[in-house]
mmCIF file of C-alpha atoms in Angstrom:
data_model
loop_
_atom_site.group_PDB
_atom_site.id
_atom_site.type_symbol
_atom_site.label_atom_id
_atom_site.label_comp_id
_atom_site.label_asym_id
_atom_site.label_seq_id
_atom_site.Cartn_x
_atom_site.Cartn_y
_atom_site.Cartn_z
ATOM 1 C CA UNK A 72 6.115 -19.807 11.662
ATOM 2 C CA UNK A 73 4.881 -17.958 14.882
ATOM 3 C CA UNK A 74 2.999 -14.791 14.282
ATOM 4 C CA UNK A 75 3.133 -12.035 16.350
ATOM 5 C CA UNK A 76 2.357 -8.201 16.086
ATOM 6 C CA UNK A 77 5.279 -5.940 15.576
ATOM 7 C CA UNK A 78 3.991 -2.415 15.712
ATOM 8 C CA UNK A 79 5.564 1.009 15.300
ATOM 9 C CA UNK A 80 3.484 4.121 16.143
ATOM 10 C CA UNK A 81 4.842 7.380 14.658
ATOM 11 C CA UNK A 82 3.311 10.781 16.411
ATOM 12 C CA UNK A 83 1.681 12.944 13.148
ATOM 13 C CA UNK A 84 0.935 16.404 14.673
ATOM 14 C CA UNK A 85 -2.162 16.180 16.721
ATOM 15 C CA UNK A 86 -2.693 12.744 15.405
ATOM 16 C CA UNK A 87 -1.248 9.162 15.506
ATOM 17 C CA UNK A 88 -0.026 6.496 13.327
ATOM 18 C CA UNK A 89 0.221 3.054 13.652
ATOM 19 C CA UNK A 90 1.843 0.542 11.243
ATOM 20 C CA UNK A 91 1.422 -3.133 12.070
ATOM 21 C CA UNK A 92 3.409 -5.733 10.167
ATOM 22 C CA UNK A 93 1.621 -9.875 10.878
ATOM 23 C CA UNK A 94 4.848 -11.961 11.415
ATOM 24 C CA UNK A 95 8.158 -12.424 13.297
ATOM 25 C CA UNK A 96 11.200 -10.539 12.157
ATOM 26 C CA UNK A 97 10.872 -12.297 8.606
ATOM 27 C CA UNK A 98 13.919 -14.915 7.878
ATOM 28 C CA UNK A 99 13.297 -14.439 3.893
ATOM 29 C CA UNK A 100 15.116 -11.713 2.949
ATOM 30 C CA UNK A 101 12.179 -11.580 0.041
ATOM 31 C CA UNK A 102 9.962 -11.524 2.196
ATOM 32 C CA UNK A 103 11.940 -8.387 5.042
ATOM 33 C CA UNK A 104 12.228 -6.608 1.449
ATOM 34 C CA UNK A 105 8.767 -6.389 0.597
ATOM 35 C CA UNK A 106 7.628 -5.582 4.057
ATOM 36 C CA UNK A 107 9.860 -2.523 4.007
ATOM 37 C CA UNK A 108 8.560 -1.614 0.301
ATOM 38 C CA UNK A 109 4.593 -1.906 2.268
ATOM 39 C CA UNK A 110 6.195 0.356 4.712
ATOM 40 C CA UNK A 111 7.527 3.009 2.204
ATOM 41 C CA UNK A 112 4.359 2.797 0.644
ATOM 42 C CA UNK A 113 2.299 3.409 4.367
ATOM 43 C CA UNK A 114 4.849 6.069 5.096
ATOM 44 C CA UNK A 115 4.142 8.100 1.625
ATOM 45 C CA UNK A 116 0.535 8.300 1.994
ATOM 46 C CA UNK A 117 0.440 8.786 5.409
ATOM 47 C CA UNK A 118 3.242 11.387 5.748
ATOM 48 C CA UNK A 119 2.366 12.906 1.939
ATOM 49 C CA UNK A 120 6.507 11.548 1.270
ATOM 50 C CA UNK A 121 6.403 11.546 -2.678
ATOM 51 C CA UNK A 122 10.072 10.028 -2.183
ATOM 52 C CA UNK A 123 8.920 7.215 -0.227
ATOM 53 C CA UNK A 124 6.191 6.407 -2.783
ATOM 54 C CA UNK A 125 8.485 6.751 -5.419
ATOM 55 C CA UNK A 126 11.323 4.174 -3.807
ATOM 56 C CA UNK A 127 8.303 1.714 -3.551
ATOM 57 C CA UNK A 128 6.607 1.998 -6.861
ATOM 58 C CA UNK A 129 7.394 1.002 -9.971
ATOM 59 C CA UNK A 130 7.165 3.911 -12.213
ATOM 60 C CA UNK A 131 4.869 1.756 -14.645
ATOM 61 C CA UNK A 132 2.586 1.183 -12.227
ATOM 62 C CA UNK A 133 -1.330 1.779 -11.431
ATOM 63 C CA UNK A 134 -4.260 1.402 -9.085
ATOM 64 C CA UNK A 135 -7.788 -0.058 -9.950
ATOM 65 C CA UNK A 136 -11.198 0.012 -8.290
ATOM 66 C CA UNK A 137 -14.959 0.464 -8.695
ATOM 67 C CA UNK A 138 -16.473 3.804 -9.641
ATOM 68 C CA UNK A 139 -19.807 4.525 -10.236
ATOM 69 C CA UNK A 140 -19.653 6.913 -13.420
ATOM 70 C CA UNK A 141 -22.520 9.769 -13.976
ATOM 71 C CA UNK A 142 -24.956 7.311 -15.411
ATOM 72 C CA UNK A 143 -24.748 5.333 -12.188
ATOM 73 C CA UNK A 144 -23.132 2.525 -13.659
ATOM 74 C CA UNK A 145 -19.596 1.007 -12.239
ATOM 75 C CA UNK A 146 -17.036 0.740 -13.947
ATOM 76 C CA UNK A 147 -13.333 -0.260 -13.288
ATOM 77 C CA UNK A 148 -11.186 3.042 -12.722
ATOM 78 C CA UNK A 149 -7.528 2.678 -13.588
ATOM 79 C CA UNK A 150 -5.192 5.777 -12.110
ATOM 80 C CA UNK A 151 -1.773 6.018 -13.079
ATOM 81 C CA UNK A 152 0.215 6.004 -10.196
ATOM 82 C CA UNK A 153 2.494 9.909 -10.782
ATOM 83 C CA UNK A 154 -1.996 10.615 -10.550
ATOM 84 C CA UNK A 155 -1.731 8.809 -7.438
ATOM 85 C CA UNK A 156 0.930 10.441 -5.897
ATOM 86 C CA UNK A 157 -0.491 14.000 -6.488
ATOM 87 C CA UNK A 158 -3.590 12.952 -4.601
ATOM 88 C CA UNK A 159 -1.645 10.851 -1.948
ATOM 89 C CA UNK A 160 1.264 13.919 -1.135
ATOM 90 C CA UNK A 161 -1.311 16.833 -0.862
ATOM 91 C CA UNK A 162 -2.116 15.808 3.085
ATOM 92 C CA UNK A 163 -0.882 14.378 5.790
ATOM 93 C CA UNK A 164 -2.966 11.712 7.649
ATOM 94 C CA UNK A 165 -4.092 12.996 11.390
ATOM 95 C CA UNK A 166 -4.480 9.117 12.435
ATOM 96 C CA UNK A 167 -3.718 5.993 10.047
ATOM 97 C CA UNK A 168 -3.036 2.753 10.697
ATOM 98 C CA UNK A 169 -1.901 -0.043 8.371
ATOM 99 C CA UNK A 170 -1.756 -4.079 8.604
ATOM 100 C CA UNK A 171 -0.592 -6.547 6.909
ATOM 101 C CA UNK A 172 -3.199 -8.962 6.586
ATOM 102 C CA UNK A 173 -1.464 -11.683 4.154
ATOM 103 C CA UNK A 174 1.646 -12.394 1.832
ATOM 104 C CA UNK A 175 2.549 -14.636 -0.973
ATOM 105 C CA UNK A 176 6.085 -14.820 -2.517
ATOM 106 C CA UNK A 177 6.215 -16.989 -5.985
ATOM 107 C CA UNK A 178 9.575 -18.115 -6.954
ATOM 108 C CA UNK A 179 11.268 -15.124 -5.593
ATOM 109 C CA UNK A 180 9.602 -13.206 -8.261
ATOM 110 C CA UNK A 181 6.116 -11.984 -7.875
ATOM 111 C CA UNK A 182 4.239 -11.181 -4.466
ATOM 112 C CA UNK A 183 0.716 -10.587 -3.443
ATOM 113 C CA UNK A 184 0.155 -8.343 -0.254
ATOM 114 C CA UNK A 185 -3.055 -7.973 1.616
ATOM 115 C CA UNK A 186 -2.826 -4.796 3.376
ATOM 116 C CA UNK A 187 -5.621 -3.180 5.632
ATOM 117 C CA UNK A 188 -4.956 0.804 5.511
ATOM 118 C CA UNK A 189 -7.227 2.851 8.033
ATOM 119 C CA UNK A 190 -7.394 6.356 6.632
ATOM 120 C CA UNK A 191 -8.160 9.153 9.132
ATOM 121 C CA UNK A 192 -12.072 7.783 8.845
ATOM 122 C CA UNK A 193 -11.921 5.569 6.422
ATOM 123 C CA UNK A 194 -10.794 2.008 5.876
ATOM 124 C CA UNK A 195 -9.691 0.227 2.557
ATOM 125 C CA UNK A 196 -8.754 -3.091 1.902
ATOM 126 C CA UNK A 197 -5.371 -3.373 -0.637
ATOM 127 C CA UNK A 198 -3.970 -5.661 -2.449
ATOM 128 C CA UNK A 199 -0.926 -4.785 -3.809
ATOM 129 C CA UNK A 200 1.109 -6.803 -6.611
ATOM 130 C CA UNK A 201 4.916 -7.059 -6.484
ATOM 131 C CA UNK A 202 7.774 -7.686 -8.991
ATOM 132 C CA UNK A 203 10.880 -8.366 -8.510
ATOM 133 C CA UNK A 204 13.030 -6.557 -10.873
ATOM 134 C CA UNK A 205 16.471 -6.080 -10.807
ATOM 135 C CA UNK A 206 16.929 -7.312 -7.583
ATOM 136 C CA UNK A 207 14.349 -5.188 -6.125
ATOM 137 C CA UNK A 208 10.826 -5.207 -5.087
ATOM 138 C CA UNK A 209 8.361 -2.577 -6.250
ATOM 139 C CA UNK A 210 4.599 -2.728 -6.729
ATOM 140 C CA UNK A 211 3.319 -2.666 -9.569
ATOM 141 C CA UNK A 212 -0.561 -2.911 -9.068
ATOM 142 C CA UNK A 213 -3.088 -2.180 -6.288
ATOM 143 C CA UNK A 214 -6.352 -2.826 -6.258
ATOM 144 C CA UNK A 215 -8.513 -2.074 -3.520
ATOM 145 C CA UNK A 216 -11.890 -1.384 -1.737
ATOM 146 C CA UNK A 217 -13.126 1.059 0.733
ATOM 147 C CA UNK A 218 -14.471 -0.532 3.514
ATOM 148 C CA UNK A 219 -17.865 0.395 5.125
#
C-alpha cells in the first residue's frame, strides 16, 4: 500500500491545527472507521468538544502513564476517562498537531493506534486500544508518554 500524507489544517483563533493521517484514502472500511474515531478523538482535545470525545470513547474506558508520586517513586496512574474529559474540554489548543504513526486491525475486532499528538508545547506519544463493539469502533485504552 502507498503511503502518503493527507493533512487537514483547521484555523484555532490565533493558532493552528494540523491533523495528519499516514496512508491513502484507506480501502478497509475498519480501518476509514478508526481513523475517523483518531480524528474525533484529535478534534475533542484540541477543540475542548466533550461530544467528539464522547462519540470516540467507550464510556468504560481509561488512560495510563507514569507518575512520580510525593515520595518520588513512579507509579502507573490510571484516569478514568469522564476525568479525562474534564481536563481535556477546559481549553482549547492555540497550535496542535496529530499523526498517525502506525495501525493494527486483528480480525476486525481489536486495533492498536500509534498516534503522535503535539500539544501547544508539548509532545506525547499515544497508543490507543480499539474495540469493536456493536459494529463500532471506540477506544478503550490509551497509554502514553510525554515526549522530551
Amino acid at each position: 500500500m502507498k503511503k502518503a500524507l493527507i493533512a487537514l489544517l483547521v484555523i484555532l483563533g490565533a493558532g493552528a491545527t494540523l491533523y495528519a493521517a499516514r496512508g491513502d484514502d484507506p480501502a478497509d472500511p475498519d480501518e476509514a472507521q478508526i481513523r475517523e474515531v483518531v480524528d474525533l478523538y484529535f478534534k475533542g482535545v484540541v477543540e475542548a468538544d466533550r461530544t467528539a470525545l464522547e462519540r470516540a470513547w467507550d464510556k468504560n474506558a481509561h488512560m495510563k502513564h507514569v507518575k512520580v508520586t510525593r515520595d518520588g517513586i513512579e507509579a502507573v496512574h490510571v484516569v478514568p476517562i469522564d476525568v479525562a474529559f474534564e481536563w481535556w474540554t477546559r481549553v482549547k489548543a492555540n497550535t496542535s498537531m496529530g499523526k498517525v504513526l502506525s495501525l493494527d486491525i486483528v480480525d476486525g475486532k481489536m486495533a492498536m493506534v500509534k498516534f503522535e499528538f503535539h500539544y501547544n508545547q508539548l509532545k506525547y506519544i499515544d497508543y490507543l486500544s480499539l474495540y469493536k463493539v456493536n459494529g463500532e469502533w471506540k477506544i478503550v485504552n490509551k497509554t502514553f508518554v510525554l515526549r522530551k
